PDB file of C-alpha atoms in Angstrom:
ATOM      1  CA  UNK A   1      73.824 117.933 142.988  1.00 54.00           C
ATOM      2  CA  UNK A   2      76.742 119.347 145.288  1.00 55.00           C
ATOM      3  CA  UNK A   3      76.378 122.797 146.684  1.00 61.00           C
ATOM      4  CA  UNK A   4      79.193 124.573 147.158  1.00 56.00           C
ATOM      5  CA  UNK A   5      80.158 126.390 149.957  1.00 58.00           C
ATOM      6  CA  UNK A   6      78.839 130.088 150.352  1.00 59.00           C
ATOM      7  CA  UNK A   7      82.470 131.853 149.858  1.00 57.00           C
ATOM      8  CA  UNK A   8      82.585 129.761 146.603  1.00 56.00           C
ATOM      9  CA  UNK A   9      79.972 131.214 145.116  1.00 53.00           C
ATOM     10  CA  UNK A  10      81.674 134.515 144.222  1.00 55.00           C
ATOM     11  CA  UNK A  11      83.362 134.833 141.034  1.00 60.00           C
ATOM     12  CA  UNK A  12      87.228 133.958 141.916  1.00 64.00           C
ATOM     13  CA  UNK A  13      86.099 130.146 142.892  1.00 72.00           C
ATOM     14  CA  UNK A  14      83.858 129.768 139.467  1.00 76.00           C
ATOM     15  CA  UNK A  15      87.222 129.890 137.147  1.00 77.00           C
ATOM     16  CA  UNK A  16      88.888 127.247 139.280  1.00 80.00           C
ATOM     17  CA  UNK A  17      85.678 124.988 139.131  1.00 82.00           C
ATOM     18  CA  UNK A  18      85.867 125.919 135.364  1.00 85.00           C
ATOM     19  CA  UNK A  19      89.400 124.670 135.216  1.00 86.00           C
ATOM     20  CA  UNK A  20      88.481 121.327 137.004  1.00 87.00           C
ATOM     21  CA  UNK A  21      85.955 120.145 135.022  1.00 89.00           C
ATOM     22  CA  UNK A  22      88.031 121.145 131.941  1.00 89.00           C
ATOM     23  CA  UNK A  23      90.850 118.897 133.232  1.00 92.00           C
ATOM     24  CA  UNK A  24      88.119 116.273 134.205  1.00 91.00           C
ATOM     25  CA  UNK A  25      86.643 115.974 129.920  1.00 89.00           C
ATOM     26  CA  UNK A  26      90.064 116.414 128.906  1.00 90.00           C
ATOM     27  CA  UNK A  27      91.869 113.129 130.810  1.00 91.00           C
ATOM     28  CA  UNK A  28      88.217 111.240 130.184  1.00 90.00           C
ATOM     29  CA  UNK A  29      88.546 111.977 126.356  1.00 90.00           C
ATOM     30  CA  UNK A  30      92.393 110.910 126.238  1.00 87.00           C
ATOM     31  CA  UNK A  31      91.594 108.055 128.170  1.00 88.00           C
ATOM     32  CA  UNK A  32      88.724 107.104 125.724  1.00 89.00           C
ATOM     33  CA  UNK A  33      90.597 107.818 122.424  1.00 88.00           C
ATOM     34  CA  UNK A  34      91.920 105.034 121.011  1.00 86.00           C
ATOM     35  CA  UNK A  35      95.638 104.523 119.631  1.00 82.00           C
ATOM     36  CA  UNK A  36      96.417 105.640 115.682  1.00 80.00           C
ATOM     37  CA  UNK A  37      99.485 103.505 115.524  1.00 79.00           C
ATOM     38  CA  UNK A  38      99.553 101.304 112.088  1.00 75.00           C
ATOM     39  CA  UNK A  39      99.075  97.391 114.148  1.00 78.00           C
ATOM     40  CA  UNK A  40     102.459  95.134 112.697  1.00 76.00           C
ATOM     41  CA  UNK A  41     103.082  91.634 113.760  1.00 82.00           C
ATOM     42  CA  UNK A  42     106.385  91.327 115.933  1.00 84.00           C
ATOM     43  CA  UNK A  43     108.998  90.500 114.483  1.00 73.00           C
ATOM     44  CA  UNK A  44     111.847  87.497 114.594  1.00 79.00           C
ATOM     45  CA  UNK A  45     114.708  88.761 116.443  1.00 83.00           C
ATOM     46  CA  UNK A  46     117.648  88.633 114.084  1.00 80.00           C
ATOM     47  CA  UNK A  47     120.887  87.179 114.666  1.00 82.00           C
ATOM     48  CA  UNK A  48     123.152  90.212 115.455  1.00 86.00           C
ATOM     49  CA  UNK A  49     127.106  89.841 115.371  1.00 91.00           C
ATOM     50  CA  UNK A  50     128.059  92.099 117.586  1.00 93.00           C
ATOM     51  CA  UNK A  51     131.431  92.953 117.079  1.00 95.00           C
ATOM     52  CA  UNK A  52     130.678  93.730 113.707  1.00 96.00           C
ATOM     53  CA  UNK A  53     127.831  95.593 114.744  1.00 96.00           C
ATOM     54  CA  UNK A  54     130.483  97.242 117.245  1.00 96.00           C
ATOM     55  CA  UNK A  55     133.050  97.609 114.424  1.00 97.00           C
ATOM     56  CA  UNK A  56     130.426  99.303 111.964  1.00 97.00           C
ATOM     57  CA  UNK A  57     129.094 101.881 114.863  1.00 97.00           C
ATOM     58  CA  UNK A  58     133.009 102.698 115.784  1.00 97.00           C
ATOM     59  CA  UNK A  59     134.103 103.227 112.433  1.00 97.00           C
ATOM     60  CA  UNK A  60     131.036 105.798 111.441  1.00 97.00           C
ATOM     61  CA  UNK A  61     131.401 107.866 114.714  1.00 96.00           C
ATOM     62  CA  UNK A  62     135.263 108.499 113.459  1.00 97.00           C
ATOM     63  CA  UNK A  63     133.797 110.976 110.896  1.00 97.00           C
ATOM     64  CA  UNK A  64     133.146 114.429 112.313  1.00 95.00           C
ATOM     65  CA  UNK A  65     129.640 115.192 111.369  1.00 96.00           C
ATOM     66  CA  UNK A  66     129.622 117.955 113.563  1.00 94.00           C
ATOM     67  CA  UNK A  67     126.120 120.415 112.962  1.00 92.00           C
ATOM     68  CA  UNK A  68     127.028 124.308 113.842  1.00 91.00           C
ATOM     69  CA  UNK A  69     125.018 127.131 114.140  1.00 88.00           C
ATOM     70  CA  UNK A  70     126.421 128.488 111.357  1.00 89.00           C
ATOM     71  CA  UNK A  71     126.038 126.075 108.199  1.00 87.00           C
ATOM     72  CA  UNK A  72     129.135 127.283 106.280  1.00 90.00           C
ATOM     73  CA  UNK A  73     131.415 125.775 109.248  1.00 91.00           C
ATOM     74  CA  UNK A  74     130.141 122.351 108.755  1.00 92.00           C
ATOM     75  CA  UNK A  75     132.247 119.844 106.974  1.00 93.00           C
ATOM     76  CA  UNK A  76     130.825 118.719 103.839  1.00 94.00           C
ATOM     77  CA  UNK A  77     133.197 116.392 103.415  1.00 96.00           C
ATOM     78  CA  UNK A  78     132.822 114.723 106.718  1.00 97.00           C
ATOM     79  CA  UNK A  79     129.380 113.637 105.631  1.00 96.00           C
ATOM     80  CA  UNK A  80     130.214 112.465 102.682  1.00 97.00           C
ATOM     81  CA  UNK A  81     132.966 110.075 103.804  1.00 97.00           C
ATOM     82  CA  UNK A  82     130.377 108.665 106.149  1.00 97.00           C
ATOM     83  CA  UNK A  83     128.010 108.031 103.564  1.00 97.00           C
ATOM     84  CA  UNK A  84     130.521 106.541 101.496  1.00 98.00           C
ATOM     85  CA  UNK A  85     130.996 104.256 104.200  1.00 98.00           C
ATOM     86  CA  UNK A  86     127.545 103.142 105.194  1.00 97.00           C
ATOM     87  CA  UNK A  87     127.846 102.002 101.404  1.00 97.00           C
ATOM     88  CA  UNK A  88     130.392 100.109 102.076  1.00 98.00           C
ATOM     89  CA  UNK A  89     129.713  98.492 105.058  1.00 98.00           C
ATOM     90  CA  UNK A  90     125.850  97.592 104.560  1.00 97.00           C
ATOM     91  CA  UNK A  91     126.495  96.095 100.662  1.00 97.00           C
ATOM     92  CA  UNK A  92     123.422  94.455 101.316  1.00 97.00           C
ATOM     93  CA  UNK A  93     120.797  97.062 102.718  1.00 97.00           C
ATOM     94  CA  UNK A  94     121.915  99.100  99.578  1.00 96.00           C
ATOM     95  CA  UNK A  95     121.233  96.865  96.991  1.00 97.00           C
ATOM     96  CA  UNK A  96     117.199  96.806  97.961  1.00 97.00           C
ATOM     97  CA  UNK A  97     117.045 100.617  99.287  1.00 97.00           C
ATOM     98  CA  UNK A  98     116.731 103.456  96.827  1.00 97.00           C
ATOM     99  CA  UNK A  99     119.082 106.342  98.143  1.00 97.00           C
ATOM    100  CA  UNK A 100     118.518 109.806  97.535  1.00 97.00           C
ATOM    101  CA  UNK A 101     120.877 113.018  98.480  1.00 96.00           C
ATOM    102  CA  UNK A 102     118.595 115.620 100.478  1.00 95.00           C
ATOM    103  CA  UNK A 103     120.117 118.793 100.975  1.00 92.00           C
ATOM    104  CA  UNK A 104     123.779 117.927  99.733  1.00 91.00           C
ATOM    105  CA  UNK A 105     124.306 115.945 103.290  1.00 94.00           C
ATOM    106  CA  UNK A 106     121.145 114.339 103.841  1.00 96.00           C
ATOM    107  CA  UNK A 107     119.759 110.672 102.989  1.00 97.00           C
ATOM    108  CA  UNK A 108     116.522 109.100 101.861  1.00 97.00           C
ATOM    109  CA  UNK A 109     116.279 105.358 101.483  1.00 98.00           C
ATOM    110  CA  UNK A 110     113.133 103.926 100.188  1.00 98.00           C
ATOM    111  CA  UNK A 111     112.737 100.178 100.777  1.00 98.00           C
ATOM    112  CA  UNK A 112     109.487  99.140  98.267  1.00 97.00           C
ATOM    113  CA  UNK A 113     106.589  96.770 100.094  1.00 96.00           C
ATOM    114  CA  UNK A 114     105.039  93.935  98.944  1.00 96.00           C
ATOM    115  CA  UNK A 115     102.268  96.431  98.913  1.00 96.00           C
ATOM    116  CA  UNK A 116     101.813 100.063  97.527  1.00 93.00           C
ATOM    117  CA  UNK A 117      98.419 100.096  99.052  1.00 95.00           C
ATOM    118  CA  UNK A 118      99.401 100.027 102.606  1.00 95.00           C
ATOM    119  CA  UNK A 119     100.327 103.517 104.006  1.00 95.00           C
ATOM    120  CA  UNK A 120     104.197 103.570 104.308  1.00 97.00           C
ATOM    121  CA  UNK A 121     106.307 103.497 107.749  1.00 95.00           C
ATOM    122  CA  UNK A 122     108.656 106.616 108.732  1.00 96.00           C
ATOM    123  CA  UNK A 123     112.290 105.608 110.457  1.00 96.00           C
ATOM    124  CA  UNK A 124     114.580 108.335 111.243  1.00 95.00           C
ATOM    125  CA  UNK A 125     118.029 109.326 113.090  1.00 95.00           C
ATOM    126  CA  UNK A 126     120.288 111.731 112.510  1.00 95.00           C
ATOM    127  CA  UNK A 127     123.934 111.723 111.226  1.00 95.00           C
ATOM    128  CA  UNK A 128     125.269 114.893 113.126  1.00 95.00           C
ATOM    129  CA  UNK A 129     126.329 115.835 116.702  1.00 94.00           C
ATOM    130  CA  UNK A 130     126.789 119.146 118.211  1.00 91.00           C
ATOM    131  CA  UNK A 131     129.578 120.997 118.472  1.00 91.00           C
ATOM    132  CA  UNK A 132     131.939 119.952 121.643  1.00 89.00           C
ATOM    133  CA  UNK A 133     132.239 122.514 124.697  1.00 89.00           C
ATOM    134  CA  UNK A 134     135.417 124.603 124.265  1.00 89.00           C
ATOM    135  CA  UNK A 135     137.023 124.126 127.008  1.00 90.00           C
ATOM    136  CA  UNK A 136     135.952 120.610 127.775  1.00 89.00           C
ATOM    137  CA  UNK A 137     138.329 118.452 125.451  1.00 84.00           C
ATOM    138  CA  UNK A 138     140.328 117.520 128.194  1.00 87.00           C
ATOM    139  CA  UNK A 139     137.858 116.295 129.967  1.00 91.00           C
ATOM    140  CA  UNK A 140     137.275 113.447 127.547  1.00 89.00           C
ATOM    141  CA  UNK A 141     137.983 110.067 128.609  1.00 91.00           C
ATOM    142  CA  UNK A 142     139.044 109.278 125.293  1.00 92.00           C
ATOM    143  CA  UNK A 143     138.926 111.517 122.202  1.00 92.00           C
ATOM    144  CA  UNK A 144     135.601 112.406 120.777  1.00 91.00           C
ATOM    145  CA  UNK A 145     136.088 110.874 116.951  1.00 93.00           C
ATOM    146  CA  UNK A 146     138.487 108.044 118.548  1.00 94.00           C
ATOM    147  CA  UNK A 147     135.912 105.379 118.279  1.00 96.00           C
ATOM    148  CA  UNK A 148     137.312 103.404 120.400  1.00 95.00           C
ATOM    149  CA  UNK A 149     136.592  99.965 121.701  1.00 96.00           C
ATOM    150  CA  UNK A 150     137.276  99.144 125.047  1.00 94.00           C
ATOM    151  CA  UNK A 151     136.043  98.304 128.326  1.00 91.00           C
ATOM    152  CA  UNK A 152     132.696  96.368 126.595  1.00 91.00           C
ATOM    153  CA  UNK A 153     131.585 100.173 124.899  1.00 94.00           C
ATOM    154  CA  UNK A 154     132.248 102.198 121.549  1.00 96.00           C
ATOM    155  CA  UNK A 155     133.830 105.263 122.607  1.00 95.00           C
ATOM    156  CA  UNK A 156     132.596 108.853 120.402  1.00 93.00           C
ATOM    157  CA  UNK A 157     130.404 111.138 119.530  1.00 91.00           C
ATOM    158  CA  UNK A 158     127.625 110.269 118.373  1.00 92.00           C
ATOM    159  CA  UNK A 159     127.230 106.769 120.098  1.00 91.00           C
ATOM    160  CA  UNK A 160     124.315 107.765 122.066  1.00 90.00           C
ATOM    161  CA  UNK A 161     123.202 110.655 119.811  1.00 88.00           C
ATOM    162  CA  UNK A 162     122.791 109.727 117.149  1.00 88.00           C
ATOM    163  CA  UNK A 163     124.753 107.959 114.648  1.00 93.00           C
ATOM    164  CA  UNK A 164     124.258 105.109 116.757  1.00 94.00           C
ATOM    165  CA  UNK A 165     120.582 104.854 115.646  1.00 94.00           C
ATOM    166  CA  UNK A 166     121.530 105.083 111.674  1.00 96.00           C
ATOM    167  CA  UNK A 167     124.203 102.486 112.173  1.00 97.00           C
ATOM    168  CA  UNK A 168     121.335 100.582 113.933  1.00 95.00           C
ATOM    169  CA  UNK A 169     118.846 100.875 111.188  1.00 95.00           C
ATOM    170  CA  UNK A 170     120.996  99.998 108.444  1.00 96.00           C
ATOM    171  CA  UNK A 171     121.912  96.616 110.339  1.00 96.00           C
ATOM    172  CA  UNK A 172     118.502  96.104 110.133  1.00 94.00           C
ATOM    173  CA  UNK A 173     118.248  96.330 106.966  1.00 96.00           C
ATOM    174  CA  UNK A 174     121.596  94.225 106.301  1.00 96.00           C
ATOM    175  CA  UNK A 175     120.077  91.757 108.114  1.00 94.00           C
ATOM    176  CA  UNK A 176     116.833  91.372 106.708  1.00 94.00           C
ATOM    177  CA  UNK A 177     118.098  91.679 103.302  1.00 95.00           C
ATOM    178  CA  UNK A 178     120.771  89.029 103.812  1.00 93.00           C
ATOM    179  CA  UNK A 179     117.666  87.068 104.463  1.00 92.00           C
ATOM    180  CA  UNK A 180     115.863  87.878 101.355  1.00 94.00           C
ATOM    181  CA  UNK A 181     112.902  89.079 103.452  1.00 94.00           C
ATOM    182  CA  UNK A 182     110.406  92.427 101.926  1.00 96.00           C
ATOM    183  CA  UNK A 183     108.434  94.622 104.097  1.00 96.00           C
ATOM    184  CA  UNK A 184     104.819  94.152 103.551  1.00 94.00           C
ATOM    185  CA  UNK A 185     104.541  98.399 103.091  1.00 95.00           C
ATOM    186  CA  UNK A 186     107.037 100.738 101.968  1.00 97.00           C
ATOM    187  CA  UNK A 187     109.811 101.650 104.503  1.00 98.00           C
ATOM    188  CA  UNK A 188     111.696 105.285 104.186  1.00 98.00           C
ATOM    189  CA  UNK A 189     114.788 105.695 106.506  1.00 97.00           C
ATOM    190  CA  UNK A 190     115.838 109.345 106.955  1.00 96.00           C
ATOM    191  CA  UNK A 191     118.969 110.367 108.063  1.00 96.00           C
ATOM    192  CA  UNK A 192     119.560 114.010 108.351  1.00 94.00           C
ATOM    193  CA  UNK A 193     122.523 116.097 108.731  1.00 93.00           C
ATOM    194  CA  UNK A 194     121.333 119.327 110.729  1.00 88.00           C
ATOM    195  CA  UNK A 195     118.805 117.951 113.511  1.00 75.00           C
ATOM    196  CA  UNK A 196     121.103 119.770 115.911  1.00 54.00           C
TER     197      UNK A 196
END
């Protein structure tokens, strides 16, 4: 058994002490708990052509899915149009998803498993950027919807956050689907339009 020292043994060291071997269960627990993640196989990497990959991502970040504060500034029919065209470019991904309107701006695909008994797997991303900075605009390389290609990059808003990841999901899905391939569980793909 350690002893502790004789100043410690006045009330002000014992919550400290306390706090240690709190800290010490805590990290031993976390340590010992093991993961809750659903265990997948890895999968093939798919063939990816990337400038229409590049194209796809360019084109979508041209619509100005801007999310304010203040809902009744945002334009409706900005995020429409770039539904319209992730139709239209991903022919493929929509003919096995099931696509539902959430919200009026919103969208839910549901891509049906081989198996209804396996729990189902969550993707999301998000359609909408923020607002830019008045007083920033010229400080742009290029302008913010441009989607631009140059240089080896796509040029907008939204190519790091986050169009770029529903762009990237529904090649995915192009690709797969081009390949005839079904998940084994149900896959749901959410794309919102006011994460920000």
């Amino acid at each position: 058994m350690v002893e502790l020292p004789s100043n410690c043994q006045r009330s002000p060291c014992r919550p400290v002490l306390a706090l240690l071997v709190l800290i010490v269960v805590l990290v031993v627990k976390a340590l010992a708990t093991p993961s809750r993640q659903v265990t997948a196989e890895a999968a093939a990497d798919l063939p990816l052509d990337e400038p229409r990959a590049a194209a796809h991502l360019a084109r979508a970040v041209t619509f100005q899915t801007i999310s304010h504060q203040d809902p009744a500034q945002n334009d409706d029919a900005a995020f429409l149009g770039l539904h319209a065209a992730l139709q239209e470019m991903f022919p493929k991904a929509h003919q096995v998803l099931q696509r539902e309107v959430v919200a009026g701006k919103s969208l839910l695909y549901t891509w049906k498993g081989k198996d209804a008994g396996k729990p189902p797997i969550l993707l999301m991303a998000h359609m909408d950027v923020v607002p830019i900075e008045p007083g920033t605009e010229g400080q742009w390389q290029k302008p913010p919807f441009s989607g631009a290609i140059e240089d080896g990059f796509v040029w907008g808003r939204g190519t790091m956050d986050f169009t770029m990841g529903v762009v990237r999901l529904r090649e995915a899905v192009e690709a797969l689907a081009g390949q005839g391939f079904v998940p084994a569980r149900a896959v749901y793909l959410a794309c919102g339009h006011d994460e920000e």
